[in-house]
Amino acid sequence: MEKIQHNHVQAKGLKLHVAQIGTGPKVVVFLHGFPEIWYSWRHQMVAVANAGYRAISIDFRGYGLSEHPSEPEKATFNDFVDDVVAVLDSLGITKAHLVAKDFGAFVAAMVGILHPDRVSTIILLGVPFLLPGLSPLQSQLHLIPPGFYMLRWMVPGGAEADFGRFDTKTVIRKVYIMFSGSLPPVAADNQEIMDLVDSSAPLPPWLSEEDLAEYGSLYEKSGFRTALQVPYRTMMLPCGLDDGKIRAPGLVIMGEQDYIMKFPGLEDYIRSGKVKEFVPNLDVTFLAQGTHFVQEQLPEEVNHLIISFLNKHCE
């Protein structure tokens, strides 16, 4: 970890935080989700660097150590796509492998369609290949209960009031514990999402108090203004790319115990092979004990899968 270097690059007038380790022409760019940050890739960055790759992990605009856009409430997934391309341009990188988690999967998929010449492969964890608007799952969306956390956080002001009752570190603790479960977080009508988890509940065994302190510190700096806008308040907005195809080789790594697997229609979308209509050259791997945070929970297994896939497509 001490060998990871940190700096900022300019992206459309904003300073974006970039963590890097390793050297050489083979580049892997890691894209985080929520409640994650560049730090969530710490195990993978070191591993791929040791395997001969240059590892880069960014904080999207408004997250962690990156600057907020001037109007966070107007941010979109397209802005995050621009962040990825701007980082590549700033660092003089022509083409890279993308590894993305959670909502980062939407960003990676959009980059794969809009900028295919910049992408060697795409590896996704926790969320399969989807686009904003969730078009392959549209017919199932009416099955989502109204207390589902995603619907609650889409409402401006709702999550702000819920989160605001706690310090940032406690919010991240609750979200990490909640998202580590195998059941989707759903609140009752008279219940707040943050109250689904007791503040004194223990962390998952693979996340230390030191890790939590790091996350808490980074979100203390950034707050949640941009994080609630992207992904939650833009997730259902179509991006106009539904007819696109991703030509780069893809890999999806999903935990069998990931609560996302119970999102209406999602498991069938993966297991039926329908996802391959979007990404024809696709491998899918399930980890039996994996939860939503497979890269932190099972780093050795995930690192092996990532590096094997990268090596296969770097020959």
Short mmCIF file of C-alpha atoms in Angstrom, two decimals:
data_model
loop_
_atom_site.label_atom_id
_atom_site.label_comp_id
_atom_site.label_asym_id
_atom_site.label_seq_id
_atom_site.Cartn_x
_atom_site.Cartn_y
_atom_site.Cartn_z
CA MET A 1 0.00 0.00 0.00
CA GLU A 2 2.83 2.38 0.78
CA LYS A 3 4.01 2.08 -2.83
CA ILE A 4 0.74 3.44 -4.21
CA GLN A 5 1.31 6.99 -5.41
CA HIS A 6 -1.29 9.75 -5.39
CA ASN A 7 -1.74 12.79 -7.57
CA HIS A 8 -4.42 14.82 -9.34
CA VAL A 9 -5.13 15.27 -13.03
CA GLN A 10 -7.26 17.87 -14.78
CA ALA A 11 -10.54 16.70 -16.26
CA LYS A 12 -12.80 19.33 -17.82
CA GLY A 13 -11.84 21.94 -15.28
CA LEU A 14 -11.88 19.62 -12.25
CA LYS A 15 -9.03 18.05 -10.33
CA LEU A 16 -9.52 14.30 -10.14
CA HIS A 17 -7.66 12.19 -7.65
CA VAL A 18 -5.68 9.31 -9.15
CA ALA A 19 -3.91 6.50 -7.28
CA GLN A 20 -1.26 4.56 -9.19
CA ILE A 21 1.16 1.66 -8.78
CA GLY A 22 3.22 -0.20 -11.34
CA THR A 23 4.65 0.80 -14.70
CA GLY A 24 4.58 -0.23 -18.32
CA PRO A 25 2.29 -0.12 -21.35
CA LYS A 26 -0.30 -2.59 -20.02
CA VAL A 27 -2.72 -0.39 -18.08
CA VAL A 28 -5.63 -1.35 -15.82
CA VAL A 29 -8.03 1.40 -14.72
CA PHE A 30 -10.22 0.64 -11.70
CA LEU A 31 -13.63 2.33 -11.34
CA HIS A 32 -15.36 2.32 -7.96
CA GLY A 33 -19.00 2.15 -6.95
CA PHE A 34 -20.82 3.33 -3.82
CA PRO A 35 -20.01 3.41 -0.92
CA GLU A 36 -16.60 2.70 -2.30
CA ILE A 37 -13.76 4.90 -3.42
CA TRP A 38 -10.31 4.39 -4.99
CA TYR A 39 -9.32 2.57 -1.76
CA SER A 40 -11.72 -0.30 -2.41
CA TRP A 41 -9.29 -1.55 -5.09
CA ARG A 42 -6.25 -1.62 -2.80
CA HIS A 43 -5.84 -5.41 -2.97
CA GLN A 44 -6.30 -5.58 -6.74
CA MET A 45 -3.98 -2.66 -7.52
CA VAL A 46 -1.04 -4.26 -5.77
CA ALA A 47 -1.76 -7.66 -7.29
CA VAL A 48 -2.01 -6.51 -10.91
CA ALA A 49 1.07 -4.32 -10.48
CA ASN A 50 2.99 -7.34 -9.24
CA ALA A 51 1.75 -9.18 -12.33
CA GLY A 52 3.32 -6.59 -14.63
CA TYR A 53 0.53 -4.09 -15.14
CA ARG A 54 0.22 -0.39 -14.40
CA ALA A 55 -2.71 -0.02 -12.01
CA ILE A 56 -4.71 3.19 -11.80
CA SER A 57 -7.67 3.81 -9.50
CA ILE A 58 -9.61 7.06 -9.70
CA ASP A 59 -12.05 8.90 -7.50
CA PHE A 60 -14.93 10.02 -9.71
CA ARG A 61 -15.83 13.71 -9.54
CA GLY A 62 -17.44 14.55 -6.21
CA TYR A 63 -16.04 11.42 -4.57
CA GLY A 64 -13.13 11.10 -2.16
CA LEU A 65 -10.24 13.41 -2.98
CA SER A 66 -11.61 14.58 -6.34
CA GLU A 67 -13.25 17.98 -6.73
CA HIS A 68 -17.00 18.39 -6.90
CA PRO A 69 -18.57 19.70 -10.09
CA SER A 70 -19.91 23.22 -9.63
CA GLU A 71 -23.48 21.88 -9.64
CA PRO A 72 -23.40 18.32 -8.27
CA GLU A 73 -27.16 17.95 -8.67
CA LYS A 74 -26.74 18.20 -12.46
CA ALA A 75 -24.03 15.54 -12.75
CA THR A 76 -24.74 12.58 -15.03
CA PHE A 77 -23.18 9.26 -15.96
CA ASN A 78 -21.86 10.96 -19.10
CA ASP A 79 -19.74 13.21 -16.88
CA PHE A 80 -18.22 10.12 -15.28
CA VAL A 81 -17.48 8.68 -18.72
CA ASP A 82 -15.72 11.95 -19.50
CA ASP A 83 -13.70 11.52 -16.29
CA VAL A 84 -12.36 8.17 -17.47
CA VAL A 85 -11.38 9.47 -20.89
CA ALA A 86 -9.85 12.62 -19.39
CA VAL A 87 -7.71 10.56 -17.03
CA LEU A 88 -6.47 8.43 -19.93
CA ASP A 89 -5.71 11.54 -21.97
CA SER A 90 -3.97 13.32 -19.09
CA LEU A 91 -1.73 10.33 -18.43
CA GLY A 92 -0.98 9.74 -22.10
CA ILE A 93 -2.71 6.35 -22.17
CA THR A 94 -4.11 5.26 -25.52
CA LYS A 95 -5.92 2.13 -24.39
CA ALA A 96 -6.66 0.43 -21.08
CA HIS A 97 -8.35 -2.50 -19.43
CA LEU A 98 -11.32 -1.34 -17.31
CA VAL A 99 -12.23 -3.05 -14.03
CA ALA A 100 -15.42 -1.67 -12.50
CA LYS A 101 -17.58 -2.35 -9.48
CA ASP A 102 -21.22 -1.56 -8.70
CA PHE A 103 -22.36 1.59 -10.55
CA GLY A 104 -18.89 1.79 -12.09
CA ALA A 105 -20.21 -0.99 -14.33
CA PHE A 106 -22.56 1.50 -16.01
CA VAL A 107 -19.66 3.86 -16.63
CA ALA A 108 -17.41 1.10 -18.01
CA ALA A 109 -20.18 -0.13 -20.32
CA MET A 110 -20.77 3.39 -21.64
CA VAL A 111 -17.05 3.90 -22.24
CA GLY A 112 -17.01 0.57 -24.09
CA ILE A 113 -19.76 1.78 -26.45
CA LEU A 114 -18.78 5.44 -26.84
CA HIS A 115 -14.99 4.99 -26.92
CA PRO A 116 -14.32 1.43 -28.10
CA ASP A 117 -10.83 2.34 -29.33
CA ARG A 118 -9.79 3.20 -25.75
CA VAL A 119 -10.84 -0.13 -24.19
CA SER A 120 -8.94 -3.44 -24.30
CA THR A 121 -11.20 -5.47 -21.98
CA ILE A 122 -13.90 -4.79 -19.40
CA ILE A 123 -14.21 -6.67 -16.10
CA LEU A 124 -17.26 -6.02 -13.93
CA LEU A 125 -17.94 -7.00 -10.31
CA GLY A 126 -21.19 -6.80 -8.37
CA VAL A 127 -23.25 -5.52 -11.32
CA PRO A 128 -23.35 -7.08 -14.80
CA PHE A 129 -23.30 -5.20 -18.09
CA LEU A 130 -26.18 -2.72 -17.89
CA LEU A 131 -26.81 0.86 -18.94
CA PRO A 132 -28.53 3.75 -17.15
CA GLY A 133 -32.25 3.24 -17.56
CA LEU A 134 -31.80 -0.48 -16.82
CA SER A 135 -33.34 -1.24 -20.22
CA PRO A 136 -32.92 -5.05 -20.14
CA LEU A 137 -34.78 -5.13 -16.81
CA GLN A 138 -37.46 -2.51 -17.49
CA SER A 139 -40.32 -5.00 -17.52
CA GLN A 140 -39.38 -6.12 -14.00
CA LEU A 141 -39.06 -2.73 -12.31
CA HIS A 142 -42.65 -2.70 -11.08
CA LEU A 143 -41.70 -5.59 -8.79
CA ILE A 144 -39.33 -3.42 -6.73
CA PRO A 145 -40.86 -2.69 -3.30
CA PRO A 146 -41.27 1.03 -2.47
CA GLY A 147 -39.02 0.70 0.58
CA PHE A 148 -36.04 -0.51 -1.47
CA TYR A 149 -33.04 1.66 -0.61
CA MET A 150 -32.43 2.63 -4.24
CA LEU A 151 -35.92 4.10 -4.62
CA ARG A 152 -35.64 5.93 -1.30
CA TRP A 153 -32.29 7.49 -2.24
CA MET A 154 -33.66 8.69 -5.58
CA VAL A 155 -35.87 11.21 -3.79
CA PRO A 156 -34.04 14.54 -3.28
CA GLY A 157 -33.69 15.36 0.39
CA GLY A 158 -34.68 11.92 1.67
CA ALA A 159 -31.26 10.35 1.98
CA GLU A 160 -29.75 13.67 3.07
CA ALA A 161 -32.08 13.74 6.09
CA ASP A 162 -31.54 10.04 6.81
CA PHE A 163 -27.74 10.22 6.54
CA GLY A 164 -27.58 13.54 8.38
CA ARG A 165 -28.53 11.93 11.69
CA PHE A 166 -25.12 10.24 11.84
CA ASP A 167 -21.48 11.09 11.30
CA THR A 168 -19.98 10.07 7.97
CA LYS A 169 -18.08 7.09 9.34
CA THR A 170 -21.27 5.66 10.84
CA VAL A 171 -23.12 6.08 7.55
CA ILE A 172 -20.40 4.16 5.71
CA ARG A 173 -20.37 1.48 8.42
CA LYS A 174 -24.12 0.99 8.08
CA VAL A 175 -24.04 0.90 4.28
CA TYR A 176 -21.16 -1.57 4.17
CA ILE A 177 -22.91 -3.91 6.61
CA MET A 178 -26.23 -3.52 4.80
CA PHE A 179 -24.77 -4.15 1.34
CA SER A 180 -22.83 -7.17 2.63
CA GLY A 181 -26.05 -9.08 3.24
CA SER A 182 -27.72 -11.53 0.90
CA LEU A 183 -31.11 -9.81 1.07
CA PRO A 184 -31.98 -6.50 -0.63
CA PRO A 185 -32.20 -3.63 1.87
CA VAL A 186 -35.90 -2.77 2.13
CA ALA A 187 -37.38 -0.48 4.79
CA ALA A 188 -40.92 -0.45 6.12
CA ASP A 189 -43.15 2.55 5.40
CA ASN A 190 -42.36 4.15 8.75
CA GLN A 191 -38.67 3.20 8.77
CA GLU A 192 -35.52 4.89 7.45
CA ILE A 193 -32.92 2.97 5.46
CA MET A 194 -30.14 3.80 7.92
CA ASP A 195 -32.20 2.21 10.72
CA LEU A 196 -31.99 -1.19 9.03
CA VAL A 197 -28.55 -1.53 10.65
CA ASP A 198 -27.68 -0.86 14.27
CA SER A 199 -24.80 1.59 14.72
CA SER A 200 -22.98 -0.91 16.97
CA ALA A 201 -23.26 -3.83 14.53
CA PRO A 202 -19.89 -5.47 13.80
CA LEU A 203 -18.17 -4.94 10.50
CA PRO A 204 -17.81 -7.84 8.07
CA PRO A 205 -14.69 -9.82 9.03
CA TRP A 206 -12.84 -8.76 5.88
CA LEU A 207 -13.23 -5.02 6.61
CA SER A 208 -11.15 -3.62 9.46
CA GLU A 209 -11.80 -0.59 11.62
CA GLU A 210 -8.75 0.95 9.91
CA ASP A 211 -10.38 0.39 6.52
CA LEU A 212 -13.59 1.96 7.79
CA ALA A 213 -11.65 4.96 9.10
CA GLU A 214 -10.13 5.42 5.63
CA TYR A 215 -13.54 5.35 3.98
CA GLY A 216 -15.00 7.63 6.64
CA SER A 217 -12.20 10.14 6.16
CA LEU A 218 -12.58 10.20 2.37
CA TYR A 219 -16.36 10.65 2.49
CA GLU A 220 -15.92 13.25 5.22
CA LYS A 221 -14.00 15.24 2.62
CA SER A 222 -16.42 14.70 -0.24
CA GLY A 223 -19.79 14.32 1.45
CA PHE A 224 -22.63 12.68 -0.44
CA ARG A 225 -23.94 15.41 -2.76
CA THR A 226 -22.51 13.95 -5.97
CA ALA A 227 -22.77 10.37 -4.71
CA LEU A 228 -26.53 10.61 -4.34
CA GLN A 229 -26.90 12.23 -7.75
CA VAL A 230 -24.75 9.64 -9.55
CA PRO A 231 -25.73 6.88 -9.43
CA TYR A 232 -29.06 7.05 -7.61
CA ARG A 233 -30.84 10.06 -9.06
CA THR A 234 -29.69 9.43 -12.62
CA MET A 235 -29.82 5.64 -12.68
CA MET A 236 -33.27 5.42 -14.27
CA LEU A 237 -32.58 8.06 -16.93
CA PRO A 238 -31.98 6.43 -20.36
CA CYS A 239 -28.61 7.26 -21.89
CA GLY A 240 -29.62 6.66 -25.52
CA LEU A 241 -27.16 3.80 -26.02
CA ASP A 242 -29.53 0.84 -25.74
CA ASP A 243 -28.77 -0.33 -29.27
CA GLY A 244 -25.03 -0.31 -28.65
CA LYS A 245 -22.84 -3.37 -28.42
CA ILE A 246 -19.61 -3.84 -26.50
CA ARG A 247 -17.01 -5.47 -28.72
CA ALA A 248 -14.25 -5.69 -26.15
CA PRO A 249 -13.89 -9.02 -24.31
CA GLY A 250 -15.80 -8.93 -21.04
CA LEU A 251 -15.79 -10.74 -17.72
CA VAL A 252 -18.48 -10.57 -15.04
CA ILE A 253 -17.65 -11.71 -11.49
CA MET A 254 -20.70 -12.09 -9.25
CA GLY A 255 -21.05 -13.34 -5.71
CA GLU A 256 -23.78 -15.94 -5.24
CA GLN A 257 -24.67 -14.23 -1.94
CA ASP A 258 -24.79 -10.74 -3.43
CA TYR A 259 -28.12 -9.05 -2.64
CA ILE A 260 -28.05 -7.61 -6.17
CA MET A 261 -28.74 -11.11 -7.46
CA LYS A 262 -32.29 -10.72 -6.10
CA PHE A 263 -32.94 -7.53 -8.06
CA PRO A 264 -35.99 -8.35 -10.25
CA GLY A 265 -34.90 -10.04 -13.46
CA LEU A 266 -31.17 -9.64 -12.91
CA GLU A 267 -30.16 -13.24 -12.19
CA ASP A 268 -32.10 -14.49 -15.20
CA TYR A 269 -30.51 -11.76 -17.34
CA ILE A 270 -27.09 -13.18 -16.45
CA ARG A 271 -27.73 -16.91 -16.31
CA SER A 272 -29.96 -17.07 -19.40
CA GLY A 273 -27.20 -15.54 -21.49
CA LYS A 274 -29.30 -12.52 -22.45
CA VAL A 275 -26.46 -10.32 -21.26
CA LYS A 276 -24.39 -11.70 -24.16
CA GLU A 277 -26.69 -9.92 -26.59
CA PHE A 278 -25.07 -6.75 -25.22
CA VAL A 279 -21.54 -8.19 -24.82
CA PRO A 280 -21.05 -11.07 -27.26
CA ASN A 281 -17.53 -11.94 -26.10
CA LEU A 282 -18.33 -12.49 -22.43
CA ASP A 283 -17.25 -14.81 -19.62
CA VAL A 284 -19.25 -15.05 -16.38
CA THR A 285 -17.96 -16.40 -13.07
CA PHE A 286 -19.92 -16.87 -9.85
CA LEU A 287 -18.24 -17.08 -6.44
CA ALA A 288 -20.30 -19.29 -4.10
CA GLN A 289 -19.58 -17.34 -0.91
CA GLY A 290 -19.22 -13.94 -2.52
CA THR A 291 -21.26 -10.95 -1.39
CA HIS A 292 -21.53 -7.53 -3.04
CA PHE A 293 -17.96 -6.64 -2.05
CA VAL A 294 -16.20 -9.67 -3.54
CA GLN A 295 -13.00 -7.78 -4.31
CA GLU A 296 -12.51 -6.92 -0.63
CA GLN A 297 -14.07 -10.07 0.81
CA LEU A 298 -12.24 -12.60 -1.41
CA PRO A 299 -9.24 -10.68 -2.78
CA GLU A 300 -7.06 -13.67 -3.65
CA GLU A 301 -9.80 -15.38 -5.67
CA VAL A 302 -10.80 -12.18 -7.40
CA ASN A 303 -7.20 -11.20 -8.12
CA HIS A 304 -6.57 -14.59 -9.72
CA LEU A 305 -9.66 -14.23 -11.93
CA ILE A 306 -8.74 -10.70 -12.98
CA ILE A 307 -5.09 -11.42 -13.72
CA SER A 308 -5.87 -14.64 -15.59
CA PHE A 309 -8.37 -12.79 -17.78
CA LEU A 310 -5.99 -9.89 -18.40
CA ASN A 311 -3.13 -12.24 -19.31
CA LYS A 312 -5.40 -14.19 -21.66
CA HIS A 313 -6.16 -11.02 -23.60
CA CYS A 314 -2.68 -9.53 -23.52
CA GLU A 315 -1.01 -12.35 -25.44
#
